[in-house]
Amino acid sequence: MTKYIVKGGTPLFGEVEISGAKNAAVAIIPAALLVDGVCRIENIPQISDVSLCLNILEQLGAGVRSVNGHTVEIDCRRIRATRTPYDLARRIRASTYFIGALLGRFGQAEVALPGGCNFGGVRPIDQHVKGFTAMGAKVTVESGFIRAAAKTGRLHSASVYLDVVSVGATMNIMMAAVMAEGNTVIENAAKEPHVVDLANFLNSMGANIRGAGTDTIKIRGVDRLTGGSYAIIPDQIEAGTYMAAVAAAGGQVLIKNIIPKHMDCITAKLQECGVEVEEHEDTLLVRRTEPLRKTNIKTLPYPGFPTDMQPQITTVLSLAQGISLVTESVWGNRYRYVDELRRMGANIQVDDKTAIVEGVDHLSGAPIQACDLRAGAALVIAALAAQGQSEISCVHYIERGYENIVTKLRALGANIRAIEVPEDREELGLG
Ligand code: EPZ
C-alpha cells in the first residue's frame, strides 16, 4: 500500500503537461469492441482505471498492443465472448460501457454490476436500461451480472428521452446504437467533452453520429465500423485539479496540453476567487499572489461547474476570505472528504447538498485518508497548501485517475513523496 507524505506551504512554479482524459478513455476503450479492424488510440492516460479496461478487453479476447506508454493498438476482430470477467468488471464503474459495446456488436452482454467511486449511495443505471430496452433489449440482473440481450438478435432504433442528464447513459446508448437498424435519437443528452470525444472516435471509425455536445444526439446505424487512428482529448478535470492546487498553494504554473474552452467553467470560478488565469492556444497560465476571495458554486452537468471538481474547489474555498456556499446538485452525497479537511483545521459545515465553507487563515498538516478519486485529489491540494506534514492514505483512489501525480507535482517544486507501507499498518493508520 502506498501513502503520500506531503510537506506543505511551498508555492508551485513551473509547467505541467496534462494527460489524456480518463472519462473519455474508459469509454473509448470498450467502444473499440464495435470496430471491425485495428484501432490505434493515442494520448491514453497511464492510470489504473485504463489498465483495468484494457485488461477486460484482453480477457474478452482482444489483441491489445502497447505501441508506447500512451498509444495502444486494439484488435477486437476475433472476440466471440460476451461476458466480462466478474472480478475485473465489478471494480470499475466504467465497466457499464461494456454493456452498450457488447450489445451493439453481438446483440447480447453480461457484465458484473459495477463498482467505482462511492458517493454515499447507489449509482443507478436505470437510464441506461431505459435506452437499451427502448432499442429492443431485455435487461435483467442475475447472480451479480447485468444481462442484456436484443430480443430479435439485433437492436433497432429508438427515440430515448433521458429523465436525468447522464453521461454514462448517453455514452452507453450511443455505443449500442451505432450499428442498430435505423436512426436513434437521444434527447436531454449529456454534453460533456468526453461525450463528444466518444462520438468523434466512433465517427472516425465509420459511425454516423450527429449532435454530440448538444441536447439531442442522432445516430444513424451503419453496418460496420472499420479501423483507424484516434487521439483522446486532454483531461479537463486533471487540468482543473492543478489549477486548484496553484490557487490553494500559491505560485505560477503553465498548464500545458489543454483545450481552453473545456476549462471555462473552472477558470471563471477561480478568477472570482482572485486567481489570475491567462489563456493561450492550448495552455493556461495560472497565478495566485493575492489572498483568495469567497465565491458560491453549484455543480451542474456541462457546461456548468463539474461535480468532479467540487472537492478540489471546496478545498480552495476553505482558505478564502469570507463564507462560500457550495451546492452539489449531481450526486446525492459527495462531501465525505470534508471530515478529513476538518482534521486539518478547515471550517466547513455540510447541510444536505450544501457545504457552508468559512475560510480559515491556514490549514495544518495531518494524517488523512482519501475516500474516492476526487476527494483524494482535494486532500493532496489541502496538504500542499497546509503548514506542516500530512500523510495521505488510500492513495490507490487517486491513482485511478491521475497519471504520475507525485512526479508532476514534484516537478512544480512540491515536497511530496510516495512511500510503501505494510497493508495492515496503513489500515490501522500507523504506517
Ligand atoms: C460520470 O459518471 C463520470 N464517470 C463521473 O466521474 C462524473 O462524476 C459523472 O459522470 C457526472 O459528470 C465516468 O465518466 C466514468 P451520470 P456517471 O450518469 O456516468 C443520475 C470521476 O471522478 N443517474 O452522469 O456514472 C446519477 O445518480 C467520476 O471521474 C440516474 O439517476 O454519471 C447522478 O445523480 C466519478 N440514473 C446523475 O444522474 C442513471 O441511469 C449523473 O450521473 C444514471 C445516472
CSV table of C-alpha atoms and ligand atoms in Angstrom, one decimal:
chain,number,residue,atom,x,y,z
A,1,MET,CA,0.0,0.0,0.0
A,2,THR,CA,1.2,3.4,-0.9
A,3,LYS,CA,0.9,6.6,1.1
A,4,TYR,CA,1.8,10.2,0.1
A,5,ILE,CA,3.9,12.2,2.5
A,6,VAL,CA,3.5,15.9,1.8
A,7,LYS,CA,5.3,18.8,3.5
A,8,GLY,CA,3.1,21.8,2.7
A,9,GLY,CA,3.5,25.5,2.4
A,10,THR,CA,5.6,25.7,-0.8
A,11,PRO,CA,4.1,27.6,-3.7
A,12,LEU,CA,4.1,25.8,-7.0
A,13,PHE,CA,6.2,27.0,-10.0
A,14,GLY,CA,6.8,25.6,-13.5
A,15,GLU,CA,5.0,23.7,-16.1
A,16,VAL,CA,2.7,20.6,-16.1
A,17,GLU,CA,1.6,18.5,-19.0
A,18,ILE,CA,-2.0,17.3,-18.8
A,19,SER,CA,-2.7,13.7,-19.8
A,20,GLY,CA,-5.5,12.2,-21.9
A,21,ALA,CA,-9.0,12.3,-20.4
A,22,LYS,CA,-9.8,9.4,-18.1
A,23,ASN,CA,-13.5,9.6,-18.6
A,24,ALA,CA,-13.1,9.6,-22.4
A,25,ALA,CA,-10.5,6.8,-22.4
A,26,VAL,CA,-12.6,4.5,-20.2
A,27,ALA,CA,-15.5,4.8,-22.7
A,28,ILE,CA,-13.4,4.7,-25.9
A,29,ILE,CA,-11.6,1.5,-24.9
A,30,PRO,CA,-14.8,-0.5,-24.6
A,31,ALA,CA,-16.1,1.2,-27.8
A,32,ALA,CA,-13.2,-0.4,-29.6
A,33,LEU,CA,-15.3,-3.6,-29.4
A,34,LEU,CA,-17.5,-2.2,-32.0
A,35,VAL,CA,-14.7,-1.8,-34.5
A,36,ASP,CA,-14.1,-4.5,-37.2
A,37,GLY,CA,-10.4,-3.7,-37.7
A,38,VAL,CA,-7.4,-2.4,-35.7
A,39,CYS,CA,-7.9,0.9,-33.9
A,40,ARG,CA,-4.9,2.9,-32.7
A,41,ILE,CA,-5.7,5.1,-29.7
A,42,GLU,CA,-3.3,7.8,-28.8
A,43,ASN,CA,-3.0,10.0,-25.7
A,44,ILE,CA,-4.2,7.3,-23.4
A,45,PRO,CA,-3.5,8.2,-19.7
A,46,GLN,CA,-1.4,5.8,-17.7
A,47,ILE,CA,-3.8,5.3,-14.8
A,48,SER,CA,-5.2,2.2,-13.1
A,49,ASP,CA,-8.8,2.6,-14.5
A,50,VAL,CA,-7.5,2.5,-18.0
A,51,SER,CA,-5.3,-0.6,-17.3
A,52,LEU,CA,-8.5,-2.3,-15.9
A,53,CYS,CA,-10.5,-1.5,-19.1
A,54,LEU,CA,-7.7,-2.8,-21.3
A,55,ASN,CA,-7.4,-5.9,-19.2
A,56,ILE,CA,-11.1,-6.6,-19.5
A,57,LEU,CA,-10.8,-6.2,-23.3
A,58,GLU,CA,-7.9,-8.7,-23.4
A,59,GLN,CA,-9.8,-11.2,-21.2
A,60,LEU,CA,-12.7,-11.0,-23.7
A,61,GLY,CA,-10.1,-12.0,-26.4
A,62,ALA,CA,-9.0,-8.7,-27.9
A,63,GLY,CA,-5.4,-8.2,-29.1
A,64,VAL,CA,-4.0,-5.2,-27.2
A,65,ARG,CA,-0.6,-4.0,-28.2
A,66,SER,CA,1.1,-1.1,-26.4
A,67,VAL,CA,2.9,1.0,-29.0
A,68,ASN,CA,4.4,3.3,-26.4
A,69,GLY,CA,3.1,4.2,-22.9
A,70,HIS,CA,0.4,6.4,-24.3
A,71,THR,CA,-0.6,4.7,-27.5
A,72,VAL,CA,-2.3,1.3,-27.9
A,73,GLU,CA,-3.5,-0.7,-30.8
A,74,ILE,CA,-6.6,-2.7,-30.2
A,75,ASP,CA,-7.9,-5.5,-32.4
A,76,CYS,CA,-11.3,-6.9,-31.4
A,77,ARG,CA,-12.0,-8.9,-34.6
A,78,ARG,CA,-11.6,-12.3,-33.0
A,79,ILE,CA,-13.7,-11.7,-30.0
A,80,ARG,CA,-16.6,-14.0,-29.5
A,81,ALA,CA,-17.2,-13.8,-25.7
A,82,THR,CA,-20.0,-11.6,-24.5
A,83,ARG,CA,-19.4,-12.0,-20.7
A,84,THR,CA,-16.9,-9.8,-18.9
A,85,PRO,CA,-14.7,-11.3,-16.1
A,86,TYR,CA,-16.6,-10.7,-12.9
A,87,ASP,CA,-13.8,-9.6,-10.6
A,88,LEU,CA,-12.3,-7.1,-13.0
A,89,ALA,CA,-15.6,-5.5,-14.2
A,90,ARG,CA,-17.1,-5.0,-10.7
A,91,ARG,CA,-14.1,-2.9,-9.7
A,92,ILE,CA,-14.8,-0.1,-12.1
A,93,ARG,CA,-17.9,2.0,-12.8
A,94,ALA,CA,-16.9,2.4,-16.5
A,95,SER,CA,-17.4,-1.4,-17.0
A,96,THR,CA,-21.0,-0.5,-17.7
A,97,TYR,CA,-19.8,0.7,-21.1
A,98,PHE,CA,-19.1,-2.9,-22.0
A,99,ILE,CA,-22.8,-3.5,-21.9
A,100,GLY,CA,-23.5,-0.9,-24.7
A,101,ALA,CA,-20.5,-2.0,-26.7
A,102,LEU,CA,-21.2,-5.8,-26.4
A,103,LEU,CA,-24.9,-5.3,-27.1
A,104,GLY,CA,-24.1,-3.1,-30.1
A,105,ARG,CA,-21.6,-5.7,-31.5
A,106,PHE,CA,-23.2,-9.1,-30.6
A,107,GLY,CA,-26.8,-8.2,-29.5
A,108,GLN,CA,-26.0,-9.6,-26.1
A,109,ALA,CA,-23.9,-8.7,-23.0
A,110,GLU,CA,-23.2,-10.0,-19.5
A,111,VAL,CA,-21.4,-7.6,-17.3
A,112,ALA,CA,-20.8,-7.6,-13.5
A,113,LEU,CA,-22.7,-4.9,-11.6
A,114,PRO,CA,-20.1,-2.1,-11.5
A,115,GLY,CA,-18.1,-0.5,-8.7
A,116,GLY,CA,-16.2,2.8,-8.9
A,117,CYS,CA,-16.3,5.8,-6.7
A,118,ASN,CA,-19.0,5.6,-4.0
A,119,PHE,CA,-20.7,8.9,-3.2
A,120,GLY,CA,-22.6,7.5,-0.3
A,121,GLY,CA,-25.4,5.8,-2.2
A,122,VAL,CA,-26.3,3.6,-5.1
A,123,ARG,CA,-25.2,4.9,-8.5
A,124,PRO,CA,-28.3,4.0,-10.6
A,125,ILE,CA,-28.2,2.8,-14.2
A,126,ASP,CA,-32.0,2.9,-14.9
A,127,GLN,CA,-31.5,5.4,-17.7
A,128,HIS,CA,-29.0,3.1,-19.5
A,129,VAL,CA,-31.5,0.3,-19.1
A,130,LYS,CA,-34.3,2.6,-20.4
A,131,GLY,CA,-32.3,3.2,-23.6
A,132,PHE,CA,-31.4,-0.5,-24.2
A,133,THR,CA,-35.0,-1.6,-23.6
A,134,ALA,CA,-36.3,1.0,-26.0
A,135,MET,CA,-33.9,-0.4,-28.6
A,136,GLY,CA,-35.4,-3.9,-28.2
A,137,ALA,CA,-33.2,-5.5,-25.5
A,138,LYS,CA,-34.3,-7.4,-22.5
A,139,VAL,CA,-32.3,-6.4,-19.4
A,140,THR,CA,-32.1,-8.4,-16.2
A,141,VAL,CA,-29.9,-8.7,-13.1
A,142,GLU,CA,-28.9,-12.2,-12.1
A,143,SER,CA,-26.1,-13.6,-9.9
A,144,GLY,CA,-24.3,-10.3,-9.8
A,145,PHE,CA,-24.4,-9.8,-13.5
A,146,ILE,CA,-26.4,-7.4,-15.7
A,147,ARG,CA,-27.6,-9.5,-18.6
A,148,ALA,CA,-28.9,-7.7,-21.7
A,149,ALA,CA,-30.0,-9.4,-25.0
A,150,ALA,CA,-31.6,-8.0,-28.1
A,151,LYS,CA,-34.9,-9.9,-28.4
A,152,THR,CA,-34.5,-10.3,-32.2
A,153,GLY,CA,-30.7,-10.7,-32.2
A,154,ARG,CA,-30.1,-7.1,-33.3
A,155,LEU,CA,-31.0,-3.8,-31.7
A,156,HIS,CA,-33.3,-1.5,-33.5
A,157,SER,CA,-33.5,2.3,-33.5
A,158,ALA,CA,-35.5,4.2,-30.8
A,159,SER,CA,-36.1,7.7,-29.5
A,160,VAL,CA,-34.9,7.9,-26.0
A,161,TYR,CA,-35.6,10.9,-23.7
A,162,LEU,CA,-33.3,10.8,-20.6
A,163,ASP,CA,-35.1,11.7,-17.4
A,164,VAL,CA,-31.8,12.9,-15.9
A,165,VAL,CA,-28.8,14.2,-17.8
A,166,SER,CA,-26.5,11.2,-17.6
A,167,VAL,CA,-23.0,11.0,-19.0
A,168,GLY,CA,-23.0,7.2,-18.7
A,169,ALA,CA,-26.4,6.6,-20.2
A,170,THR,CA,-25.7,9.0,-23.1
A,171,MET,CA,-22.4,7.2,-24.0
A,172,ASN,CA,-23.8,3.7,-23.4
A,173,ILE,CA,-26.8,4.2,-25.6
A,174,MET,CA,-24.6,5.8,-28.3
A,175,MET,CA,-22.4,2.7,-28.4
A,176,ALA,CA,-25.4,0.4,-28.5
A,177,ALA,CA,-26.9,2.4,-31.4
A,178,VAL,CA,-24.0,2.8,-33.8
A,179,MET,CA,-24.8,-0.5,-35.6
A,180,ALA,CA,-28.5,-0.7,-34.7
A,181,GLU,CA,-31.1,-0.7,-37.5
A,182,GLY,CA,-32.3,2.8,-38.3
A,183,ASN,CA,-32.0,6.2,-36.6
A,184,THR,CA,-31.7,6.5,-32.9
A,185,VAL,CA,-32.3,9.8,-31.1
A,186,ILE,CA,-31.1,10.6,-27.6
A,187,GLU,CA,-32.9,13.7,-26.1
A,188,ASN,CA,-31.7,15.5,-23.0
A,189,ALA,CA,-28.2,14.0,-23.7
A,190,ALA,CA,-25.1,14.9,-21.6
A,191,LYS,CA,-22.8,17.4,-23.3
A,192,GLU,CA,-19.5,16.7,-21.5
A,193,PRO,CA,-16.3,16.9,-23.6
A,194,HIS,CA,-15.9,13.1,-23.2
A,195,VAL,CA,-19.3,12.5,-24.7
A,196,VAL,CA,-18.2,14.5,-27.8
A,197,ASP,CA,-14.9,12.7,-27.8
A,198,LEU,CA,-16.6,9.3,-27.8
A,199,ALA,CA,-18.8,10.4,-30.7
A,200,ASN,CA,-15.7,11.7,-32.6
A,201,PHE,CA,-13.9,8.4,-32.0
A,202,LEU,CA,-16.8,6.4,-33.3
A,203,ASN,CA,-17.3,8.7,-36.3
A,204,SER,CA,-13.6,8.4,-37.1
A,205,MET,CA,-14.2,4.6,-37.3
A,206,GLY,CA,-17.1,5.0,-39.7
A,207,ALA,CA,-20.2,5.7,-37.4
A,208,ASN,CA,-22.7,8.3,-38.3
A,209,ILE,CA,-23.4,10.4,-35.1
A,210,ARG,CA,-24.5,14.0,-35.2
A,211,GLY,CA,-25.3,16.5,-32.5
A,212,ALA,CA,-22.9,15.3,-29.7
A,213,GLY,CA,-22.2,18.3,-27.5
A,214,THR,CA,-25.9,19.4,-27.8
A,215,ASP,CA,-29.1,18.2,-26.0
A,216,THR,CA,-30.0,16.0,-29.0
A,217,ILE,CA,-27.8,13.3,-30.4
A,218,LYS,CA,-28.8,11.5,-33.6
A,219,ILE,CA,-27.3,8.2,-34.5
A,220,ARG,CA,-27.8,6.6,-37.9
A,221,GLY,CA,-26.9,2.9,-37.7
A,222,VAL,CA,-24.2,1.6,-40.0
A,223,ASP,CA,-23.3,-1.9,-41.0
A,224,ARG,CA,-19.7,-1.9,-39.9
A,225,LEU,CA,-17.0,0.2,-38.2
A,226,THR,CA,-13.6,-0.1,-39.7
A,227,GLY,CA,-10.3,0.6,-38.0
A,228,GLY,CA,-8.4,3.9,-37.8
A,229,SER,CA,-6.4,6.1,-35.5
A,230,TYR,CA,-7.7,8.5,-32.8
A,231,ALA,CA,-6.2,10.8,-30.2
A,232,ILE,CA,-8.0,11.3,-26.9
A,233,ILE,CA,-8.7,14.8,-25.7
A,234,PRO,CA,-6.8,16.3,-22.7
A,235,ASP,CA,-8.3,15.7,-19.2
A,236,GLN,CA,-10.4,18.7,-18.2
A,237,ILE,CA,-10.5,17.6,-14.5
A,238,GLU,CA,-6.8,16.8,-14.2
A,239,ALA,CA,-6.1,20.3,-15.6
A,240,GLY,CA,-8.7,21.8,-13.2
A,241,THR,CA,-7.1,20.0,-10.3
A,242,TYR,CA,-3.6,21.5,-11.0
A,243,MET,CA,-5.3,24.9,-11.3
A,244,ALA,CA,-6.9,24.4,-7.9
A,245,ALA,CA,-3.5,23.3,-6.5
A,246,VAL,CA,-1.9,26.6,-7.6
A,247,ALA,CA,-4.9,28.5,-6.2
A,248,ALA,CA,-4.5,26.9,-2.8
A,249,ALA,CA,-0.7,26.7,-2.5
A,250,GLY,CA,0.1,29.9,-4.5
A,251,GLY,CA,2.7,30.3,-7.2
A,252,GLN,CA,2.6,30.3,-11.0
A,253,VAL,CA,2.2,27.3,-13.3
A,254,LEU,CA,1.7,26.8,-17.0
A,255,ILE,CA,-0.9,24.1,-17.6
A,256,LYS,CA,0.0,22.5,-21.0
A,257,ASN,CA,-1.9,20.4,-23.5
A,258,ILE,CA,-5.4,21.6,-22.6
A,259,ILE,CA,-8.5,22.8,-24.6
A,260,PRO,CA,-9.2,26.2,-23.0
A,261,LYS,CA,-12.9,26.1,-23.9
A,262,HIS,CA,-13.3,23.0,-21.7
A,263,MET,CA,-11.8,24.9,-18.8
A,264,ASP,CA,-14.1,28.0,-19.0
A,265,CYS,CA,-16.4,26.8,-16.2
A,266,ILE,CA,-13.4,26.3,-13.8
A,267,THR,CA,-11.4,29.3,-15.0
A,268,ALA,CA,-14.4,31.6,-14.3
A,269,LYS,CA,-14.8,30.5,-10.7
A,270,LEU,CA,-11.1,30.6,-9.9
A,271,GLN,CA,-10.9,34.1,-11.3
A,272,GLU,CA,-13.8,35.1,-9.0
A,273,CYS,CA,-11.6,33.9,-6.1
A,274,GLY,CA,-8.8,36.2,-7.2
A,275,VAL,CA,-6.7,33.7,-9.2
A,276,GLU,CA,-5.2,35.1,-12.4
A,277,VAL,CA,-5.7,32.8,-15.4
A,278,GLU,CA,-4.2,33.7,-18.8
A,279,GLU,CA,-5.5,31.7,-21.8
A,280,HIS,CA,-3.3,30.7,-24.8
A,281,GLU,CA,-3.9,28.4,-27.7
A,282,ASP,CA,-3.5,25.1,-25.8
A,283,THR,CA,-2.1,26.3,-22.4
A,284,LEU,CA,-3.3,28.2,-19.4
A,285,LEU,CA,-1.0,30.3,-17.2
A,286,VAL,CA,-2.3,30.2,-13.6
A,287,ARG,CA,-1.0,32.6,-11.0
A,288,ARG,CA,-2.1,33.3,-7.4
A,289,THR,CA,-0.3,36.0,-5.5
A,290,GLU,CA,-3.2,37.7,-3.6
A,291,PRO,CA,-5.4,36.3,-0.8
A,292,LEU,CA,-8.3,34.1,-2.0
A,293,ARG,CA,-11.8,35.6,-2.0
A,294,LYS,CA,-15.0,33.7,-1.4
A,295,THR,CA,-17.5,32.7,-4.1
A,296,ASN,CA,-20.6,30.5,-4.4
A,297,ILE,CA,-20.6,27.4,-6.6
A,298,LYS,CA,-23.3,25.0,-7.8
A,299,THR,CA,-22.3,21.8,-9.6
A,300,LEU,CA,-24.2,21.1,-12.9
A,301,PRO,CA,-23.8,19.0,-16.0
A,302,TYR,CA,-21.5,20.5,-18.6
A,303,PRO,CA,-21.1,23.4,-19.4
A,304,GLY,CA,-21.9,24.0,-15.7
A,305,PHE,CA,-19.3,23.7,-13.0
A,306,PRO,CA,-18.2,20.0,-12.9
A,307,THR,CA,-19.1,17.8,-9.9
A,308,ASP,CA,-15.7,16.2,-10.4
A,309,MET,CA,-14.1,19.5,-9.4
A,310,GLN,CA,-16.3,20.1,-6.3
A,311,PRO,CA,-14.0,18.6,-3.6
A,312,GLN,CA,-11.0,20.4,-5.1
A,313,ILE,CA,-12.7,23.9,-5.3
A,314,THR,CA,-14.2,23.4,-1.8
A,315,THR,CA,-10.6,22.9,-0.5
A,316,VAL,CA,-9.6,26.1,-2.2
A,317,LEU,CA,-12.5,28.0,-0.7
A,318,SER,CA,-11.6,26.6,2.8
A,319,LEU,CA,-8.7,29.1,2.5
A,320,ALA,CA,-10.6,32.0,1.0
A,321,GLN,CA,-11.7,35.1,3.0
A,322,GLY,CA,-15.4,35.0,3.9
A,323,ILE,CA,-18.1,32.4,3.7
A,324,SER,CA,-18.7,30.5,0.5
A,325,LEU,CA,-21.6,28.2,-0.4
A,326,VAL,CA,-21.0,25.1,-2.5
A,327,THR,CA,-24.1,23.2,-3.7
A,328,GLU,CA,-23.7,19.7,-5.1
A,329,SER,CA,-26.6,19.0,-7.5
A,330,VAL,CA,-25.3,16.0,-9.4
A,331,TRP,CA,-24.5,13.4,-6.7
A,332,GLY,CA,-26.5,12.9,-3.5
A,333,ASN,CA,-23.6,12.8,-1.2
A,334,ARG,CA,-20.1,13.9,-2.3
A,335,TYR,CA,-18.9,15.5,0.9
A,336,ARG,CA,-17.4,12.6,2.8
A,337,TYR,CA,-13.9,14.1,2.4
A,338,VAL,CA,-15.0,17.2,4.5
A,339,ASP,CA,-14.3,15.3,7.8
A,340,GLU,CA,-10.7,14.9,6.6
A,341,LEU,CA,-10.4,18.6,5.8
A,342,ARG,CA,-11.7,19.4,9.3
A,343,ARG,CA,-8.8,17.4,10.8
A,344,MET,CA,-6.6,20.0,9.0
A,345,GLY,CA,-8.5,22.9,10.5
A,346,ALA,CA,-11.0,23.7,7.8
A,347,ASN,CA,-14.3,25.2,8.9
A,348,ILE,CA,-16.9,23.5,6.8
A,349,GLN,CA,-20.5,22.6,7.7
A,350,VAL,CA,-22.5,20.3,5.4
A,351,ASP,CA,-26.3,20.7,5.3
A,352,ASP,CA,-27.7,18.1,2.9
A,353,LYS,CA,-26.4,19.2,-0.6
A,354,THR,CA,-24.8,22.4,0.6
A,355,ALA,CA,-21.4,23.0,2.1
A,356,ILE,CA,-21.0,26.2,4.1
A,357,VAL,CA,-17.3,27.0,3.9
A,358,GLU,CA,-15.9,29.6,6.2
A,359,GLY,CA,-12.4,30.4,5.1
A,360,VAL,CA,-9.6,29.9,7.6
A,361,ASP,CA,-6.1,31.5,7.7
A,362,HIS,CA,-4.3,28.3,7.2
A,363,LEU,CA,-4.7,24.5,7.2
A,364,SER,CA,-2.3,22.3,9.2
A,365,GLY,CA,-0.9,19.0,8.1
A,366,ALA,CA,-2.5,15.8,9.5
A,367,PRO,CA,-2.8,12.1,8.8
A,368,ILE,CA,-5.7,12.0,6.3
A,369,GLN,CA,-7.4,9.3,4.2
A,370,ALA,CA,-8.8,9.5,0.7
A,371,CYS,CA,-12.3,8.1,0.3
A,372,ASP,CA,-12.6,8.4,-3.5
A,373,LEU,CA,-10.7,9.7,-6.5
A,374,ARG,CA,-11.6,13.5,-6.4
A,375,ALA,CA,-11.7,13.5,-2.6
A,376,GLY,CA,-8.2,12.2,-2.7
A,377,ALA,CA,-7.1,15.0,-5.2
A,378,ALA,CA,-8.7,17.5,-2.8
A,379,LEU,CA,-6.7,16.2,0.1
A,380,VAL,CA,-3.4,16.4,-1.9
A,381,ILE,CA,-4.3,20.1,-2.6
A,382,ALA,CA,-5.1,20.7,1.1
A,383,ALA,CA,-1.8,19.1,2.1
A,384,LEU,CA,0.2,21.1,-0.4
A,385,ALA,CA,-1.3,24.3,1.0
A,386,ALA,CA,-1.1,23.3,4.7
A,387,GLN,CA,1.6,24.2,7.2
A,388,GLY,CA,3.5,21.1,8.3
A,389,GLN,CA,3.4,17.5,7.2
A,390,SER,CA,0.4,15.4,6.0
A,391,GLU,CA,0.3,11.6,5.4
A,392,ILE,CA,-2.4,10.7,2.9
A,393,SER,CA,-3.5,7.1,2.9
A,394,CYS,CA,-5.7,5.1,0.4
A,395,VAL,CA,-4.0,6.9,-2.5
A,396,HIS,CA,-4.9,4.0,-4.8
A,397,TYR,CA,-8.1,6.0,-5.3
A,398,ILE,CA,-6.1,8.9,-6.6
A,399,GLU,CA,-4.0,6.7,-8.9
A,400,ARG,CA,-7.2,5.5,-10.6
A,401,GLY,CA,-7.4,8.9,-12.3
A,402,TYR,CA,-4.2,10.9,-12.1
A,403,GLU,CA,-1.2,9.9,-14.1
A,404,ASN,CA,2.1,10.4,-12.2
A,405,ILE,CA,0.7,12.9,-9.8
A,406,VAL,CA,3.7,12.7,-7.5
A,407,THR,CA,6.2,13.2,-10.3
A,408,LYS,CA,4.2,16.1,-11.8
A,409,LEU,CA,3.8,17.9,-8.5
A,410,ARG,CA,7.5,17.4,-7.6
A,411,ALA,CA,8.4,19.0,-10.9
A,412,LEU,CA,6.5,22.0,-9.7
A,413,GLY,CA,8.6,22.2,-6.5
A,414,ALA,CA,6.1,20.4,-4.2
A,415,ASN,CA,7.5,18.5,-1.3
A,416,ILE,CA,5.6,15.2,-1.9
A,417,ARG,CA,6.8,11.6,-2.0
A,418,ALA,CA,5.2,8.2,-2.1
A,419,ILE,CA,6.2,5.6,0.4
A,420,GLU,CA,5.2,2.0,0.7
A,421,VAL,CA,3.7,0.8,4.0
A,422,PRO,CA,2.5,-2.7,5.0
A,423,GLU,CA,-1.2,-3.1,4.3
A,424,ASP,CA,-2.3,-3.7,7.9
A,425,ARG,CA,-0.3,-0.8,9.2
A,426,GLU,CA,-2.0,1.6,6.8
A,427,GLU,CA,-5.4,0.3,7.7
A,428,LEU,CA,-4.7,0.9,11.3
A,429,GLY,CA,-3.4,4.4,10.4
A,430,LEU,CA,0.0,3.5,11.9
A,431,GLY,CA,2.1,3.5,8.7
B,1,EPZ,C1,-19.6,10.1,-15.0
B,1,EPZ,O1,-20.3,9.1,-14.1
B,1,EPZ,C2,-18.2,10.2,-14.5
B,1,EPZ,N1,-17.6,8.8,-14.6
B,1,EPZ,C3,-18.1,10.7,-13.1
B,1,EPZ,O2,-16.8,11.0,-12.9
B,1,EPZ,C4,-18.9,12.0,-13.0
B,1,EPZ,O3,-19.0,12.4,-11.7
B,1,EPZ,C5,-20.3,11.9,-13.6
B,1,EPZ,O4,-20.3,11.3,-14.9
B,1,EPZ,C6,-21.0,13.2,-13.7
B,1,EPZ,O5,-20.3,14.1,-14.5
B,1,EPZ,C7,-17.2,8.4,-15.8
B,1,EPZ,O6,-17.3,9.0,-16.8
B,1,EPZ,C8,-16.5,7.0,-15.8
B,1,EPZ,P1,-24.0,10.2,-14.6
B,1,EPZ,P2,-21.7,8.5,-14.5
B,1,EPZ,O7,-24.7,9.0,-15.2
B,1,EPZ,O8,-21.8,8.4,-15.9
B,1,EPZ,C9,-28.0,10.1,-12.0
B,1,EPZ,C10,-14.8,10.9,-11.6
B,1,EPZ,O9,-14.5,11.4,-10.5
B,1,EPZ,N2,-28.3,8.9,-12.8
B,1,EPZ,O10,-23.8,11.4,-15.5
B,1,EPZ,O11,-21.9,7.4,-13.6
B,1,EPZ,C11,-26.9,9.8,-11.0
B,1,EPZ,O12,-27.4,9.3,-9.8
B,1,EPZ,C12,-16.1,10.2,-11.9
B,1,EPZ,O13,-14.0,11.0,-12.6
B,1,EPZ,C13,-29.6,8.3,-12.7
B,1,EPZ,O14,-30.4,8.7,-12.0
B,1,EPZ,O15,-22.6,9.7,-14.0
B,1,EPZ,C14,-26.3,11.2,-10.9
B,1,EPZ,O16,-27.1,11.9,-9.9
B,1,EPZ,C15,-16.8,9.9,-10.6
B,1,EPZ,N3,-29.8,7.2,-13.5
B,1,EPZ,C16,-26.6,11.9,-12.3
B,1,EPZ,O17,-27.6,11.1,-12.9
B,1,EPZ,C17,-28.9,6.7,-14.4
B,1,EPZ,O18,-29.2,5.7,-15.0
B,1,EPZ,C18,-25.3,11.9,-13.2
B,1,EPZ,O19,-24.8,10.6,-13.3
B,1,EPZ,C19,-27.7,7.3,-14.5
B,1,EPZ,C20,-27.4,8.4,-13.7
